[in-house]
Short mmCIF file of N, CA and C and ligand atoms in Angstrom, two decimals:
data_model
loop_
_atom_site.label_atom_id
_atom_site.label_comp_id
_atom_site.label_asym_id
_atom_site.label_seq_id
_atom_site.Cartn_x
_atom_site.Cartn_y
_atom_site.Cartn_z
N UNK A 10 124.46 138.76 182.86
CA UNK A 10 125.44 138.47 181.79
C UNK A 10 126.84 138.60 182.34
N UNK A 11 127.21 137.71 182.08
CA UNK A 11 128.99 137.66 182.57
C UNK A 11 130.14 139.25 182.17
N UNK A 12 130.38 139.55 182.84
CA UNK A 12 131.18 141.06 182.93
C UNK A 12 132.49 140.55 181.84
N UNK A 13 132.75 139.11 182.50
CA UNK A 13 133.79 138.51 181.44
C UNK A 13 134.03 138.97 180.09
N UNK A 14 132.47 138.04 179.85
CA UNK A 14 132.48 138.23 178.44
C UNK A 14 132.44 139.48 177.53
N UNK A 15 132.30 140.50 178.47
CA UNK A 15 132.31 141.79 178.02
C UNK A 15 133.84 142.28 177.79
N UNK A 16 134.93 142.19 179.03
CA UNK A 16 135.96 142.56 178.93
C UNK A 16 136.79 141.87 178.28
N UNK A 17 136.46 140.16 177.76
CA UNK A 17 137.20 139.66 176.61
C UNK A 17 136.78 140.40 175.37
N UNK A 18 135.47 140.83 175.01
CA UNK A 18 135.62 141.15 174.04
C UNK A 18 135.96 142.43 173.69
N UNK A 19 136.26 143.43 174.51
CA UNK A 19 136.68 144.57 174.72
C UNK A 19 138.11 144.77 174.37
N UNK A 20 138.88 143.76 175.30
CA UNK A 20 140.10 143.42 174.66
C UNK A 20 140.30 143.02 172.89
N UNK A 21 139.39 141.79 172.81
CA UNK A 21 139.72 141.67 171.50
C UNK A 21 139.50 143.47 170.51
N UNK A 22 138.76 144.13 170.43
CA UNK A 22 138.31 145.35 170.26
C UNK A 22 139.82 146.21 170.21
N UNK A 23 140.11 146.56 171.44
CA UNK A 23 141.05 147.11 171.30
C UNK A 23 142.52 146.35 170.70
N UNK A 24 143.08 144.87 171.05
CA UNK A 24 143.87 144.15 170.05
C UNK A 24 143.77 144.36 168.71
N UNK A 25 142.38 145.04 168.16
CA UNK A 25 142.14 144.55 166.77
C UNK A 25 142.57 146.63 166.58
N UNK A 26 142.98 147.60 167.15
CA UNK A 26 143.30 148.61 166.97
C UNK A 26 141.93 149.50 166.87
N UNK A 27 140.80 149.07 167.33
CA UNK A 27 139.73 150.42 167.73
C UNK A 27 139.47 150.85 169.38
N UNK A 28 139.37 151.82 169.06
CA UNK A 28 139.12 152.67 170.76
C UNK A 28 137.68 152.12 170.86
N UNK A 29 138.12 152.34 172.12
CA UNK A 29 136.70 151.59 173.12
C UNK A 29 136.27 152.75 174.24
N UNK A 30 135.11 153.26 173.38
CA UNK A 30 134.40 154.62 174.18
C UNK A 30 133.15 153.52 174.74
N UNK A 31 132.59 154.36 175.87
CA UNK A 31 131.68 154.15 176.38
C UNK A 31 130.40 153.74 176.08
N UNK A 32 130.09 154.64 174.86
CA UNK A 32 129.19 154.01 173.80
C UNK A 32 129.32 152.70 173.20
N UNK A 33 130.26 152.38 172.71
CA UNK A 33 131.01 151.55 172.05
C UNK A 33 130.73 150.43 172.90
N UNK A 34 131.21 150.29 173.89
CA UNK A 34 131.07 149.39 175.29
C UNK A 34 129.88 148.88 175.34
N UNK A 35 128.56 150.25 175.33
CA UNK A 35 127.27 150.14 175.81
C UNK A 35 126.36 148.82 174.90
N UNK A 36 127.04 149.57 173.92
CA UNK A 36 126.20 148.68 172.47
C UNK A 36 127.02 147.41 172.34
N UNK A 37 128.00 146.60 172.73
CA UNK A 37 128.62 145.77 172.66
C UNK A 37 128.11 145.25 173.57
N UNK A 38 127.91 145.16 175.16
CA UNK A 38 127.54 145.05 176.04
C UNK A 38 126.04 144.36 175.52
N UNK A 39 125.15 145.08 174.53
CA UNK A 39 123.91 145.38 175.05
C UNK A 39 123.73 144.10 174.09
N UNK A 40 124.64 143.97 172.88
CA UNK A 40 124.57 142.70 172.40
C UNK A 40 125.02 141.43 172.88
N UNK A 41 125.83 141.43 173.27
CA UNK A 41 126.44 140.35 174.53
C UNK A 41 125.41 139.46 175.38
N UNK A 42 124.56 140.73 176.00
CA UNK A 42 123.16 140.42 176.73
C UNK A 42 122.11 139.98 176.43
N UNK A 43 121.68 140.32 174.90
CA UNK A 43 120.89 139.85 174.39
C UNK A 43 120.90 139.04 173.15
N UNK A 44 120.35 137.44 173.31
CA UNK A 44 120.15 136.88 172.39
C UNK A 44 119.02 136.95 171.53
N UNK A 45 118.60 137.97 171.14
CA UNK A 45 117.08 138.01 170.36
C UNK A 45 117.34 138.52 168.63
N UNK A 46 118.68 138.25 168.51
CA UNK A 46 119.03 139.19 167.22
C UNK A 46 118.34 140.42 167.00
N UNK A 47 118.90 141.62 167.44
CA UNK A 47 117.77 142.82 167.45
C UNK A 47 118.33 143.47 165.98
N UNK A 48 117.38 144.49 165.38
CA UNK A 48 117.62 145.53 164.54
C UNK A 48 118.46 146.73 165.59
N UNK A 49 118.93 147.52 164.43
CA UNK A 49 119.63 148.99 165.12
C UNK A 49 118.37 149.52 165.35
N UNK A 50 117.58 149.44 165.34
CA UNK A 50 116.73 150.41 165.75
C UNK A 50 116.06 149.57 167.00
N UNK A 51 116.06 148.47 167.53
CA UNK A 51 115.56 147.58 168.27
C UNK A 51 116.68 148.28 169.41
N UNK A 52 118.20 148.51 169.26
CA UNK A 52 118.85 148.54 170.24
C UNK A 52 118.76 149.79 170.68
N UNK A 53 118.78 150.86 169.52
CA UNK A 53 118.21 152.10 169.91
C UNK A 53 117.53 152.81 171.01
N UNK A 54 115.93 151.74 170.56
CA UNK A 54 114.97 151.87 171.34
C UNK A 54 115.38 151.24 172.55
N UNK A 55 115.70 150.37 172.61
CA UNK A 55 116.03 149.76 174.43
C UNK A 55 116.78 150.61 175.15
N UNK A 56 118.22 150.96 174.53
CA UNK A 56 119.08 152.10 175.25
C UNK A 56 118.58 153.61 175.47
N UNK A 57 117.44 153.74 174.81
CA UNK A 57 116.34 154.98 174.85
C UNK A 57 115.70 155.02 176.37
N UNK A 58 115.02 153.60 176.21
CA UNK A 58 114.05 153.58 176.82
C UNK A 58 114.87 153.06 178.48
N UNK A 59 116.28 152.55 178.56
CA UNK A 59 117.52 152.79 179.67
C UNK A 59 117.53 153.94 180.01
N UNK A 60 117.36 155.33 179.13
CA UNK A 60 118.21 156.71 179.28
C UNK A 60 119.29 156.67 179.26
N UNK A 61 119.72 155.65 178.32
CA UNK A 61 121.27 156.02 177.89
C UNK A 61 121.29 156.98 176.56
N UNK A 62 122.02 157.68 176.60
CA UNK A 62 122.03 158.88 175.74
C UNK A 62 122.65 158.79 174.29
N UNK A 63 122.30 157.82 173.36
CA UNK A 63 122.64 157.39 172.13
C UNK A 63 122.26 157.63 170.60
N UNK A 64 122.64 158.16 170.20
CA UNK A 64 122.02 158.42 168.92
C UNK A 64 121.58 157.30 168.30
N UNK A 65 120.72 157.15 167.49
CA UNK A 65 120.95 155.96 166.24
C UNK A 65 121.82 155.72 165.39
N UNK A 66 122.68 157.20 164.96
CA UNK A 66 123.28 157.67 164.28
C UNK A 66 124.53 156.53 164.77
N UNK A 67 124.73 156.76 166.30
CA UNK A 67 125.71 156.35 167.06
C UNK A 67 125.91 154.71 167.08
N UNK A 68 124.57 154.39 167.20
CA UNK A 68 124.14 153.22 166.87
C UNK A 68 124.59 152.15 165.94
N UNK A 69 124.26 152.99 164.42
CA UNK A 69 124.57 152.44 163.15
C UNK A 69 126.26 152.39 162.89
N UNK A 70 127.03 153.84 163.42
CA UNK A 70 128.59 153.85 163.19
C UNK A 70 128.91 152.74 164.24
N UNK A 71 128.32 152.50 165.47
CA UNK A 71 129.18 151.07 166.08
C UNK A 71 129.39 150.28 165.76
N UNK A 72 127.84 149.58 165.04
CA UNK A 72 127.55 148.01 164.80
C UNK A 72 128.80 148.07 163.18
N UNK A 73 128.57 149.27 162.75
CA UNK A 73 129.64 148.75 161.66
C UNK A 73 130.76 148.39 162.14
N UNK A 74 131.52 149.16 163.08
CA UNK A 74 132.75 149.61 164.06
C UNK A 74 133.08 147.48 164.29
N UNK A 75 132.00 147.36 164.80
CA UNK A 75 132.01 145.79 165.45
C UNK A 75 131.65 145.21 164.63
N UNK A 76 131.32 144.97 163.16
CA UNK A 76 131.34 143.99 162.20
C UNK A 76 132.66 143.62 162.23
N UNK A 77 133.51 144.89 161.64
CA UNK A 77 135.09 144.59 161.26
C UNK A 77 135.43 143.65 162.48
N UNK A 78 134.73 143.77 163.32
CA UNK A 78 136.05 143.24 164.48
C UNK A 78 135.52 141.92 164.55
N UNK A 79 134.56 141.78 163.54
CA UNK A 79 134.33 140.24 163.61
C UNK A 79 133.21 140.07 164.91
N UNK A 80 133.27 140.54 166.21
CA UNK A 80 132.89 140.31 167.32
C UNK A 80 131.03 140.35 167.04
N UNK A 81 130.81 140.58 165.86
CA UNK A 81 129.48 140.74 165.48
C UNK A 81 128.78 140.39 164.09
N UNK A 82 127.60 139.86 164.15
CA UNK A 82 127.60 139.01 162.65
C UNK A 82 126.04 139.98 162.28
N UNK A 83 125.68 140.21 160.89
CA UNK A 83 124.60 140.94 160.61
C UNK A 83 124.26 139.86 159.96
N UNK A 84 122.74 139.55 159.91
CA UNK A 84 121.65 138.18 159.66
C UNK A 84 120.85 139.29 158.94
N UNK A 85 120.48 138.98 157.50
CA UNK A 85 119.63 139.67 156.77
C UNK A 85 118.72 138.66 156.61
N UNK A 86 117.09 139.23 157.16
CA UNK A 86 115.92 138.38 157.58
C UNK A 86 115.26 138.79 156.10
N UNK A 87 114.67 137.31 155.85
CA UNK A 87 113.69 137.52 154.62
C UNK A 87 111.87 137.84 154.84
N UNK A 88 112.13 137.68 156.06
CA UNK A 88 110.42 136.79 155.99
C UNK A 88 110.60 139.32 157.06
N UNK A 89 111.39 139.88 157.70
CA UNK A 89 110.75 141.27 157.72
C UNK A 89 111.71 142.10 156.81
N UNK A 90 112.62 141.73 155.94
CA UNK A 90 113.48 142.54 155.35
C UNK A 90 114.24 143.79 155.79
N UNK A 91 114.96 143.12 157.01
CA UNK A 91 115.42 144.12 158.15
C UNK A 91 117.05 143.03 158.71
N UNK A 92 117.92 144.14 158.54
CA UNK A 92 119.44 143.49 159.13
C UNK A 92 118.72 143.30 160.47
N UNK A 93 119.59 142.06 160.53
CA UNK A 93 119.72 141.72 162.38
C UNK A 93 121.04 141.68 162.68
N UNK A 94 121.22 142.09 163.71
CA UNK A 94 122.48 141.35 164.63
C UNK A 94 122.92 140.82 165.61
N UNK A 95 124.20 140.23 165.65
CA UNK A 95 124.45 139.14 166.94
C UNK A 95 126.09 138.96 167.61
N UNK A 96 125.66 138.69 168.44
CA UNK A 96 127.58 139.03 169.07
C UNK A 96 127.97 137.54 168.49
N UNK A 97 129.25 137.59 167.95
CA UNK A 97 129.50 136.23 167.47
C UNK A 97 130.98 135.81 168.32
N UNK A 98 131.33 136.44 169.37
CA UNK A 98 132.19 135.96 169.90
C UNK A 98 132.69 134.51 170.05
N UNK A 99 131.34 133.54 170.07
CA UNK A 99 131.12 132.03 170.08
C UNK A 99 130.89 131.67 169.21
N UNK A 100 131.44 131.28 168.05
CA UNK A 100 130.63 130.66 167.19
C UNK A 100 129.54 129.58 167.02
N UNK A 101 128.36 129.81 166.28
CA UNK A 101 127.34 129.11 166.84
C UNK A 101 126.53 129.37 165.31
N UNK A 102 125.54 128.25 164.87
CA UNK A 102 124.46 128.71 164.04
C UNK A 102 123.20 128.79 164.36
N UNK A 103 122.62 129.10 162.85
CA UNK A 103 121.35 129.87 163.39
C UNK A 103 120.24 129.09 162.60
N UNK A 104 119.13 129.25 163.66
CA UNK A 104 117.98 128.53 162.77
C UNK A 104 116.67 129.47 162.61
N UNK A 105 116.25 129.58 161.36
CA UNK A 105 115.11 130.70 161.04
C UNK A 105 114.04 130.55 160.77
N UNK A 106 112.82 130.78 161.13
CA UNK A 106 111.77 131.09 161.02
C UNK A 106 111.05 131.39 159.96
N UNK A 107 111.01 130.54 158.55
CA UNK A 107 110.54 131.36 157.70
C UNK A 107 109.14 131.84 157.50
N UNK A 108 108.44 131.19 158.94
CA UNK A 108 106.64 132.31 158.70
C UNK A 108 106.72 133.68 159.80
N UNK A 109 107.76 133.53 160.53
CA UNK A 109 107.25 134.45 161.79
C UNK A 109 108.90 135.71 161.88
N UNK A 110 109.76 134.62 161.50
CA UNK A 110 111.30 135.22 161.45
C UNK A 110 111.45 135.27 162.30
N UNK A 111 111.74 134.60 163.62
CA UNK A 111 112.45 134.64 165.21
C UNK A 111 113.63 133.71 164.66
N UNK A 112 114.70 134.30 164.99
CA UNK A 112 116.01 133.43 164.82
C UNK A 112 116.45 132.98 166.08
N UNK A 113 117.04 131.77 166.32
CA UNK A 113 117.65 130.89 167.17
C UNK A 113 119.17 130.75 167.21
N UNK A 114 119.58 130.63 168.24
CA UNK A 114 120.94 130.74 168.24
C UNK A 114 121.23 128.84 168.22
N UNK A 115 122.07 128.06 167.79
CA UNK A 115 122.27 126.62 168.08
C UNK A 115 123.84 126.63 168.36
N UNK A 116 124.20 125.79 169.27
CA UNK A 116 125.31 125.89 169.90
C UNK A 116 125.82 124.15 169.63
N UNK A 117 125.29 123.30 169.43
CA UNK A 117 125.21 122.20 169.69
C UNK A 117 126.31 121.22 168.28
N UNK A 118 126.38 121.98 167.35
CA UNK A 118 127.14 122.09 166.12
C UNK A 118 128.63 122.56 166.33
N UNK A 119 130.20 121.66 166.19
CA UNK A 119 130.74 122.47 166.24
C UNK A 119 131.16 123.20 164.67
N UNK A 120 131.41 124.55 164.90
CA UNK A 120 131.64 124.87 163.90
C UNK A 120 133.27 125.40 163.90
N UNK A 121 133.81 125.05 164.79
CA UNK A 121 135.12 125.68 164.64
C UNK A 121 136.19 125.37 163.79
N UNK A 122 136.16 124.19 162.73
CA UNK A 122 136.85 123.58 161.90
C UNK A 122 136.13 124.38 160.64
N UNK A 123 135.12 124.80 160.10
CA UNK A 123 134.79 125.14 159.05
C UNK A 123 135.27 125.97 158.51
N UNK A 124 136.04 127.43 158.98
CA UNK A 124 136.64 128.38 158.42
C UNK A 124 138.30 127.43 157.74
N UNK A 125 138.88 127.24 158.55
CA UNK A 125 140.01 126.19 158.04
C UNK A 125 139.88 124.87 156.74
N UNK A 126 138.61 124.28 157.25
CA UNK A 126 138.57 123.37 156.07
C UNK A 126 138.39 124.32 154.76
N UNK A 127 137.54 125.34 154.77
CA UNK A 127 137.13 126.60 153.51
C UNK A 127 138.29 127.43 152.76
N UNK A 128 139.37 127.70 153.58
CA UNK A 128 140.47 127.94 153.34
C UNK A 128 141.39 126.91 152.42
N UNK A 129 141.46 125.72 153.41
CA UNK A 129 141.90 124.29 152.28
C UNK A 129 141.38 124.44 151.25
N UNK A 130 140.57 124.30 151.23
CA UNK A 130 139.48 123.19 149.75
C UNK A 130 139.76 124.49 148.63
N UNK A 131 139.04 125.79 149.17
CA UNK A 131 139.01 126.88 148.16
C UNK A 131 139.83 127.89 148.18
N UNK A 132 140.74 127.96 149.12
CA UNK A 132 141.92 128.74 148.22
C UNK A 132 141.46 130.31 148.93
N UNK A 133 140.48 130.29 149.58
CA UNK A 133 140.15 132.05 150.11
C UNK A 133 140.60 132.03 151.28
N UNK A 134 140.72 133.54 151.92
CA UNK A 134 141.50 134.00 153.08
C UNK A 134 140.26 134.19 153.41
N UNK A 135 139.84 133.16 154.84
CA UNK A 135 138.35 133.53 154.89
C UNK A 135 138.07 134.64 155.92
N UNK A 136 137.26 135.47 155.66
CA UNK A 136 136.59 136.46 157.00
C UNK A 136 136.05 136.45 157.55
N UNK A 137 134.97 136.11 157.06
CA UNK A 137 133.31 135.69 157.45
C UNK A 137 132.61 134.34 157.22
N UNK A 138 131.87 133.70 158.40
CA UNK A 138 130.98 132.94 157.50
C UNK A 138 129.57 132.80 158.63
N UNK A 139 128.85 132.17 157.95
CA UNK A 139 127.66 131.94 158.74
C UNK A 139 126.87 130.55 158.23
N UNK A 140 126.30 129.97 159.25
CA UNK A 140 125.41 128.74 158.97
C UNK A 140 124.47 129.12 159.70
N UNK A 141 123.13 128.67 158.47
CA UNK A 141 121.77 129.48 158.65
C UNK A 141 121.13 127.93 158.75
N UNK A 142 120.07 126.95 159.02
CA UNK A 142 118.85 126.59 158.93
C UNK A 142 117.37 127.11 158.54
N UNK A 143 116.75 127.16 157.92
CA UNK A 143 115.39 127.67 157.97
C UNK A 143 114.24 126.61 158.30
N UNK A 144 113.52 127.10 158.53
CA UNK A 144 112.49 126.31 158.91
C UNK A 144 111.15 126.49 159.37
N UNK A 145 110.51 126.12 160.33
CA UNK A 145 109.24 126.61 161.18
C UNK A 145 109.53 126.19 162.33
N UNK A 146 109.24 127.69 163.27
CA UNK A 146 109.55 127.29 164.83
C UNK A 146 108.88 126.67 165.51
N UNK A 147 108.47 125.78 166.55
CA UNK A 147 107.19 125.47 167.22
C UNK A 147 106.22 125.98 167.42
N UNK A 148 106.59 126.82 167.85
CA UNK A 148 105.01 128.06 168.07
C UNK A 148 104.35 128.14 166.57
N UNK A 149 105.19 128.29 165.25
CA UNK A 149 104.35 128.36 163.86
C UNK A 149 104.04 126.82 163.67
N UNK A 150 104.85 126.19 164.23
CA UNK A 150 104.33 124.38 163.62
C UNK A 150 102.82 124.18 164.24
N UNK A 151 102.63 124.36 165.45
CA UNK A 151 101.42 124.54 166.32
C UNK A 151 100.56 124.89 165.69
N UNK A 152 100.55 126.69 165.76
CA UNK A 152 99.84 127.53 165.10
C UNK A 152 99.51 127.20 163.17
N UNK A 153 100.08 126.91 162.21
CA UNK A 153 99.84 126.11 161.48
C UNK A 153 99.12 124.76 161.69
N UNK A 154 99.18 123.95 162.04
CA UNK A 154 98.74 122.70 162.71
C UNK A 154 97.34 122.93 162.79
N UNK A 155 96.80 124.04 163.85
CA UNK A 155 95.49 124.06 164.46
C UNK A 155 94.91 124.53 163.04
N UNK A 156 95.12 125.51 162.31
CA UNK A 156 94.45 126.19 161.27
C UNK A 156 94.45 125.20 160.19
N UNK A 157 95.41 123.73 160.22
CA UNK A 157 95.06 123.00 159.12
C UNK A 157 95.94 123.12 158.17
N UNK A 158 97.27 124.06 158.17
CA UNK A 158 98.05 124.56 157.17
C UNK A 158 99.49 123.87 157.06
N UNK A 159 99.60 123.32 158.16
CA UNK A 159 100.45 122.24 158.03
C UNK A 159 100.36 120.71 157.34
ZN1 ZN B 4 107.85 131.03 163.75
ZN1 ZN B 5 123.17 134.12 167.10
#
C-alpha cells in the first residue's frame, strides 16, 4: 500500500485539527490497506492477531475520530446487521450483496460532481454522501444458478 496515501491522509487529519497518535495512524493505515469493508471488531482482531497493542475500546473512539474527518465512510449492511467501514479518501461507490453481503468498491463512476450538484438543487451544506448498488455478486449468481434459485 502506498506510504503516500497514508501521509496525505494524515495530513488531511491533522489540517482538519485532530492529533495523530500512533494508534490513530495504525487504524487509518489499516483501512487504507484494506479494501474488504471490515467491522471494528474485524480490525480489532487483525491488529490483535499483528500484536499491535489496541483496545477495541481504542478502536471504536478512532473510527469515530475518522468519520468526522470525512477520511472514512460507515456502510450499514442489511443482509449481517453490522457497521462496516471504508477509507473514503477517493471517492468511489459501492455495490452490495444482498444474499451473502460482500461489498465492492466501484471506481469507474465519477462521482465528484454530486456533492455540488446536491448543494445546487437542494439548498443543504452537504457532508456526507454515499452511492450504494445492491444486487447479487457472481459467486451468489452461480451459486443460485446451480441450486435452480435464480
Ligand atoms: Zn454474494
Ligand atoms: Zn469502499
Amino acid at each position: 500500500m502506498a506510504t503516500n496515501e497514508i501521509e496525505h491522509a494524515v495530513e488531511h487529519m491533522r489540517e482538519a485539527g485532530y492529533k495523530v497518535t500512533p494508534q490513530r495512524k495504525e487504524i487509518l493505515s489499516y483501512l487504507i490497506g484494506h479494501e474488504t469493508h471490515p467491522t471494528a471488531e474485524m480490525i480489532y482482531q487483525d491488529l490483535q492477531a499483528q500484536d499491535k497493542n489496541i483496545s477495541l475500546a481504542t478502536v471504536y473512539n478512532t473510527i469515530e475520530m475518522l468519520l468526522k474527518t470525512r477520511l472514512v465512510l460507515a456502510i450499514d449492511s442489511e443482509t449481517d446487521g453490522k457497521r462496516h467501514y471504508d477509507y473514503f479518501g477517493h471517492p468511489h461507490y459501492h455495490a452490495i450483496c444482498t444474499n451473502c453481503g460482500r461489498i465492492v468498491d466501484g471506481t469507474e463512476f465519477d462521482l465528484s460532481n454530486l456533492p455540488n450538484i446536491a448543494a445546487n438543487e437542494t439548498g443543504y451544506l452537504v457532508k456526507a454522501y454515499e452511492v450504494t448498488v445492491k444486487g447479487l455478486c457472481p459467486e451468489c449468481q452461480l451459486k443460485l444458478a446451480e441450486n435452480g434459485e435464480l
